[in-house]
Amino acid sequence: MIEHTVGDLKLLHFERLSREPGVVHAVTTRPQNFAPHHGDNRDRAVYWRQKVCEILNVPFDNLTAPEQVHGGEVVRIEDEDTGCGRDGRGSAIRFVDGLICDKPGVPIILLSADCPLICAYDPQLPAVGAVHASWRGTVAGLAGQMVRQMAGEFGSDPGRLLVCISPSAGPCCYEVDRQVYRVARTRLDDADACFVAKGERYMFNLWTANRRQLINSGIASANIEVAGMCSICNEQFWSYRRDGKDAGRFALFISLI
Ligand SMILES: [Zn+2]
């Protein structure tokens, strides 16, 4: 990813997506915490959200967030949703982990401490989508659901979507128990490509699981950018696994302009 430092804030940008003139995006890093409901310095989270919107030149007032419940649901941002969740989870769009949007100037924010955040851009319509793909969301098919909804609601051709997978728990560190593996096998066609056995436990490759799901949904392999940075062993990012329940959250912002 491309680094861009502004004052105390270091932002990362996906290489391919940053060459597109119709969209702005950023992934944040530590030490700033973007969750008003979790972790150290949570009272500064809204300030940092405003700062990133200023840097990206999009209106903070329209910043919109899903509640993020580790599920598989995605909805389209309607006019009355604009700005929901900008100040915190209490006003976020309920019951969903993903949003799709065809309105310029309506930035989406997602939060993570290990979960992959996945964004999509259709340069032709234009339209964007963004999902918080926790292991449960990944197994529930959330990334594929985003692609299907962009196709169904906006007419996006999956073949022209650019899709990016954020820094998140990597295959080097993301260990799960057998029960996760059992559940994943009931859902993922190719689960054995996404797990490596390690004694009684398994290493779960969330990047591969989401990449394969996207390809099965019609995304071209060349149009998927995986950051390939592990939030557990790379201390630039917040990690629930590493920092525990006091972990802050890093964020993905994406907006049509
Ligand atoms: Zn790692």
mmCIF file of N, CA and C in Angstrom, residues 87-157:
data_model
loop_
_atom_site.group_PDB
_atom_site.id
_atom_site.type_symbol
_atom_site.label_atom_id
_atom_site.label_comp_id
_atom_site.label_asym_id
_atom_site.label_seq_id
_atom_site.Cartn_x
_atom_site.Cartn_y
_atom_site.Cartn_z
ATOM 1 N N ASP A 87 -20.953 9.684 14.366
ATOM 2 C CA ASP A 87 -20.456 9.986 15.715
ATOM 3 C C ASP A 87 -20.309 8.745 16.582
ATOM 4 N N GLY A 88 -20.751 7.589 16.100
ATOM 5 C CA GLY A 88 -20.629 6.389 16.924
ATOM 6 C C GLY A 88 -21.641 5.338 16.540
ATOM 7 N N ARG A 89 -21.469 4.202 17.193
ATOM 8 C CA ARG A 89 -22.202 3.009 16.820
ATOM 9 C C ARG A 89 -23.706 3.126 17.103
ATOM 10 N N GLY A 90 -24.076 3.938 18.117
ATOM 11 C CA GLY A 90 -25.475 4.045 18.526
ATOM 12 C C GLY A 90 -26.403 4.485 17.404
ATOM 13 N N SER A 91 -25.890 5.294 16.479
ATOM 14 C CA SER A 91 -26.750 5.789 15.396
ATOM 15 C C SER A 91 -26.441 5.115 14.054
ATOM 16 N N ALA A 92 -25.563 4.092 14.069
ATOM 17 C CA ALA A 92 -25.171 3.429 12.817
ATOM 18 C C ALA A 92 -26.336 2.629 12.231
ATOM 19 N N ILE A 93 -26.229 2.248 10.972
ATOM 20 C CA ILE A 93 -27.294 1.487 10.303
ATOM 21 C C ILE A 93 -27.319 0.074 10.884
ATOM 22 N N ARG A 94 -28.434 -0.257 11.491
ATOM 23 C CA ARG A 94 -28.504 -1.460 12.327
ATOM 24 C C ARG A 94 -28.478 -2.768 11.543
ATOM 25 N N PHE A 95 -27.964 -3.777 12.196
ATOM 26 C CA PHE A 95 -28.015 -5.188 11.769
ATOM 27 C C PHE A 95 -27.151 -5.524 10.551
ATOM 28 N N VAL A 96 -26.359 -4.570 10.077
ATOM 29 C CA VAL A 96 -25.610 -4.852 8.845
ATOM 30 C C VAL A 96 -24.106 -4.688 9.050
ATOM 31 N N ASP A 97 -23.344 -5.377 8.198
ATOM 32 C CA ASP A 97 -21.880 -5.277 8.191
ATOM 33 C C ASP A 97 -21.352 -4.697 6.891
ATOM 34 N N GLY A 98 -22.262 -4.311 6.001
ATOM 35 C CA GLY A 98 -21.802 -3.760 4.732
ATOM 36 C C GLY A 98 -22.782 -2.759 4.181
ATOM 37 N N LEU A 99 -22.245 -1.822 3.392
ATOM 38 C CA LEU A 99 -23.065 -0.795 2.749
ATOM 39 C C LEU A 99 -22.643 -0.683 1.297
ATOM 40 N N ILE A 100 -23.615 -0.375 0.439
ATOM 41 C CA ILE A 100 -23.303 -0.032 -0.945
ATOM 42 C C ILE A 100 -23.897 1.348 -1.209
ATOM 43 N N CYS A 101 -23.273 2.091 -2.128
ATOM 44 C CA CYS A 101 -23.657 3.494 -2.286
ATOM 45 C C CYS A 101 -23.359 3.978 -3.703
ATOM 46 N N ASP A 102 -24.327 4.695 -4.295
ATOM 47 C CA ASP A 102 -24.086 5.294 -5.609
ATOM 48 C C ASP A 102 -24.158 6.822 -5.556
ATOM 49 N N LYS A 103 -24.071 7.364 -4.328
ATOM 50 C CA LYS A 103 -24.172 8.821 -4.174
ATOM 51 C C LYS A 103 -22.772 9.417 -3.975
ATOM 52 N N PRO A 104 -22.414 10.431 -4.763
ATOM 53 C CA PRO A 104 -21.132 11.092 -4.501
ATOM 54 C C PRO A 104 -21.179 11.870 -3.188
ATOM 55 N N GLY A 105 -20.029 11.995 -2.526
ATOM 56 C CA GLY A 105 -19.956 12.804 -1.304
ATOM 57 C C GLY A 105 -20.589 12.158 -0.087
ATOM 58 N N VAL A 106 -20.796 10.833 -0.138
ATOM 59 C CA VAL A 106 -21.308 10.115 1.036
ATOM 60 C C VAL A 106 -20.257 9.062 1.429
ATOM 61 N N PRO A 107 -19.302 9.460 2.280
ATOM 62 C CA PRO A 107 -18.259 8.500 2.663
ATOM 63 C C PRO A 107 -18.792 7.413 3.588
ATOM 64 N N ILE A 108 -18.253 6.209 3.404
ATOM 65 C CA ILE A 108 -18.553 5.069 4.284
ATOM 66 C C ILE A 108 -17.347 4.861 5.181
ATOM 67 N N ILE A 109 -17.590 4.570 6.457
ATOM 68 C CA ILE A 109 -16.508 4.173 7.371
ATOM 69 C C ILE A 109 -16.801 2.784 7.935
ATOM 70 N N LEU A 110 -15.753 1.948 7.964
ATOM 71 C CA LEU A 110 -15.813 0.634 8.619
ATOM 72 C C LEU A 110 -14.670 0.577 9.621
ATOM 73 N N LEU A 111 -14.873 -0.169 10.699
ATOM 74 C CA LEU A 111 -13.857 -0.299 11.746
ATOM 75 C C LEU A 111 -13.377 -1.740 11.862
ATOM 76 N N SER A 112 -12.109 -1.882 12.285
ATOM 77 C CA SER A 112 -11.572 -3.232 12.456
ATOM 78 C C SER A 112 -10.475 -3.273 13.505
ATOM 79 N N ALA A 113 -10.384 -4.410 14.176
ATOM 80 C CA ALA A 113 -9.188 -4.778 14.933
ATOM 81 C C ALA A 113 -8.973 -6.255 14.599
ATOM 82 N N ASP A 114 -8.520 -6.546 13.418
ATOM 83 C CA ASP A 114 -8.189 -7.864 12.828
ATOM 84 C C ASP A 114 -9.090 -8.295 11.671
ATOM 85 N N CYS A 115 -10.361 -7.904 11.669
ATOM 86 C CA CYS A 115 -11.251 -8.380 10.604
ATOM 87 C C CYS A 115 -10.913 -7.713 9.270
ATOM 88 N N PRO A 116 -10.947 -8.479 8.166
ATOM 89 C CA PRO A 116 -10.750 -7.858 6.855
ATOM 90 C C PRO A 116 -11.876 -6.859 6.541
ATOM 91 N N LEU A 117 -11.483 -5.691 6.048
ATOM 92 C CA LEU A 117 -12.439 -4.720 5.526
ATOM 93 C C LEU A 117 -12.249 -4.741 4.012
ATOM 94 N N ILE A 118 -13.349 -4.916 3.296
ATOM 95 C CA ILE A 118 -13.246 -5.124 1.851
ATOM 96 C C ILE A 118 -14.058 -4.045 1.153
ATOM 97 N N CYS A 119 -13.433 -3.350 0.189
ATOM 98 C CA CYS A 119 -14.180 -2.317 -0.541
ATOM 99 C C CYS A 119 -14.157 -2.617 -2.027
ATOM 100 N N ALA A 120 -15.217 -2.157 -2.702
ATOM 101 C CA ALA A 120 -15.360 -2.372 -4.139
ATOM 102 C C ALA A 120 -15.699 -1.051 -4.798
ATOM 103 N N TYR A 121 -15.228 -0.893 -6.030
ATOM 104 C CA TYR A 121 -15.494 0.332 -6.786
ATOM 105 C C TYR A 121 -15.861 -0.038 -8.211
ATOM 106 N N ASP A 122 -16.983 0.508 -8.643
ATOM 107 C CA ASP A 122 -17.395 0.372 -10.040
ATOM 108 C C ASP A 122 -17.139 1.712 -10.712
ATOM 109 N N PRO A 123 -16.084 1.802 -11.542
ATOM 110 C CA PRO A 123 -15.729 3.098 -12.123
ATOM 111 C C PRO A 123 -16.727 3.578 -13.170
ATOM 112 N N GLN A 124 -17.545 2.680 -13.710
ATOM 113 C CA GLN A 124 -18.419 3.069 -14.813
ATOM 114 C C GLN A 124 -19.697 3.750 -14.347
ATOM 115 N N LEU A 125 -20.320 3.247 -13.272
ATOM 116 C CA LEU A 125 -21.643 3.806 -12.889
ATOM 117 C C LEU A 125 -21.599 5.243 -12.373
ATOM 118 N N PRO A 126 -20.869 5.630 -11.393
ATOM 119 C CA PRO A 126 -20.016 4.854 -10.502
ATOM 120 C C PRO A 126 -20.787 4.400 -9.260
ATOM 121 N N ALA A 127 -20.148 3.517 -8.485
ATOM 122 C CA ALA A 127 -20.734 3.042 -7.217
ATOM 123 C C ALA A 127 -19.613 2.447 -6.371
ATOM 124 N N VAL A 128 -19.869 2.401 -5.074
ATOM 125 C CA VAL A 128 -18.908 1.756 -4.166
ATOM 126 C C VAL A 128 -19.647 0.804 -3.226
ATOM 127 N N GLY A 129 -18.872 -0.083 -2.616
ATOM 128 C CA GLY A 129 -19.388 -0.959 -1.571
ATOM 129 C C GLY A 129 -18.282 -1.181 -0.564
ATOM 130 N N ALA A 130 -18.665 -1.499 0.672
ATOM 131 C CA ALA A 130 -17.650 -1.777 1.697
ATOM 132 C C ALA A 130 -18.256 -2.710 2.737
ATOM 133 N N VAL A 131 -17.494 -3.737 3.115
ATOM 134 C CA VAL A 131 -17.980 -4.708 4.098
ATOM 135 C C VAL A 131 -16.921 -5.017 5.147
ATOM 136 N N HIS A 132 -17.409 -5.325 6.355
ATOM 137 C CA HIS A 132 -16.576 -5.761 7.485
ATOM 138 C C HIS A 132 -16.697 -7.286 7.531
ATOM 139 N N ALA A 133 -15.684 -7.966 6.980
ATOM 140 C CA ALA A 133 -15.776 -9.414 6.787
ATOM 141 C C ALA A 133 -15.045 -10.151 7.906
ATOM 142 N N SER A 134 -15.663 -10.206 9.076
ATOM 143 C CA SER A 134 -15.131 -11.014 10.166
ATOM 144 C C SER A 134 -15.134 -12.480 9.725
ATOM 145 N N TRP A 135 -14.619 -13.380 10.554
ATOM 146 C CA TRP A 135 -14.649 -14.786 10.088
ATOM 147 C C TRP A 135 -16.083 -15.230 9.858
ATOM 148 N N ARG A 136 -16.989 -14.746 10.716
ATOM 149 C CA ARG A 136 -18.395 -15.126 10.538
ATOM 150 C C ARG A 136 -18.963 -14.546 9.251
ATOM 151 N N GLY A 137 -18.635 -13.281 8.989
ATOM 152 C CA GLY A 137 -19.097 -12.640 7.756
ATOM 153 C C GLY A 137 -18.491 -13.302 6.529
ATOM 154 N N THR A 138 -17.208 -13.652 6.640
ATOM 155 C CA THR A 138 -16.528 -14.334 5.535
ATOM 156 C C THR A 138 -17.230 -15.658 5.237
ATOM 157 N N VAL A 139 -17.487 -16.411 6.287
ATOM 158 C CA VAL A 139 -18.130 -17.718 6.127
ATOM 159 C C VAL A 139 -19.579 -17.552 5.624
ATOM 160 N N ALA A 140 -20.230 -16.478 6.044
ATOM 161 C CA ALA A 140 -21.608 -16.224 5.601
ATOM 162 C C ALA A 140 -21.677 -15.709 4.158
ATOM 163 N N GLY A 141 -20.524 -15.389 3.569
ATOM 164 C CA GLY A 141 -20.521 -14.970 2.161
ATOM 165 C C GLY A 141 -20.732 -13.479 1.958
ATOM 166 N N LEU A 142 -20.279 -12.685 2.914
ATOM 167 C CA LEU A 142 -20.532 -11.247 2.879
ATOM 168 C C LEU A 142 -19.945 -10.537 1.649
ATOM 169 N N ALA A 143 -18.717 -10.853 1.278
ATOM 170 C CA ALA A 143 -18.094 -10.173 0.132
ATOM 171 C C ALA A 143 -18.875 -10.480 -1.147
ATOM 172 N N GLY A 144 -19.287 -11.732 -1.295
ATOM 173 C CA GLY A 144 -20.095 -12.109 -2.461
ATOM 174 C C GLY A 144 -21.450 -11.411 -2.450
ATOM 175 N N GLN A 145 -22.002 -11.251 -1.262
ATOM 176 C CA GLN A 145 -23.280 -10.557 -1.124
ATOM 177 C C GLN A 145 -23.161 -9.096 -1.571
ATOM 178 N N MET A 146 -22.061 -8.442 -1.214
ATOM 179 C CA MET A 146 -21.827 -7.058 -1.661
ATOM 180 C C MET A 146 -21.818 -6.989 -3.195
ATOM 181 N N VAL A 147 -21.116 -7.919 -3.818
ATOM 182 C CA VAL A 147 -21.021 -7.910 -5.282
ATOM 183 C C VAL A 147 -22.404 -8.143 -5.903
ATOM 184 N N ARG A 148 -23.154 -9.096 -5.359
ATOM 185 C CA ARG A 148 -24.492 -9.381 -5.895
ATOM 186 C C ARG A 148 -25.414 -8.189 -5.734
ATOM 187 N N GLN A 149 -25.319 -7.508 -4.603
ATOM 188 C CA GLN A 149 -26.197 -6.349 -4.401
ATOM 189 C C GLN A 149 -25.799 -5.165 -5.269
ATOM 190 N N MET A 150 -24.512 -4.975 -5.499
ATOM 191 C CA MET A 150 -24.105 -3.896 -6.410
ATOM 192 C C MET A 150 -24.620 -4.199 -7.821
ATOM 193 N N ALA A 151 -24.602 -5.477 -8.201
ATOM 194 C CA ALA A 151 -25.128 -5.866 -9.517
ATOM 195 C C ALA A 151 -26.645 -5.695 -9.549
ATOM 196 N N GLY A 152 -27.317 -6.175 -8.504
ATOM 197 C CA GLY A 152 -28.782 -6.171 -8.499
ATOM 198 C C GLY A 152 -29.374 -4.779 -8.354
ATOM 199 N N GLU A 153 -28.779 -3.940 -7.499
ATOM 200 C CA GLU A 153 -29.384 -2.642 -7.212
ATOM 201 C C GLU A 153 -28.868 -1.528 -8.113
ATOM 202 N N PHE A 154 -27.607 -1.642 -8.559
ATOM 203 C CA PHE A 154 -27.045 -0.566 -9.393
ATOM 204 C C PHE A 154 -26.799 -1.009 -10.832
ATOM 205 N N GLY A 155 -26.767 -2.326 -11.060
ATOM 206 C CA GLY A 155 -26.417 -2.818 -12.395
ATOM 207 C C GLY A 155 -24.920 -2.933 -12.616
ATOM 208 N N SER A 156 -24.143 -3.000 -11.542
ATOM 209 C CA SER A 156 -22.680 -3.142 -11.682
ATOM 210 C C SER A 156 -22.341 -4.489 -12.303
ATOM 211 N N ASP A 157 -21.453 -4.466 -13.291
ATOM 212 C CA ASP A 157 -20.941 -5.703 -13.875
ATOM 213 C C ASP A 157 -19.746 -6.142 -13.017
#
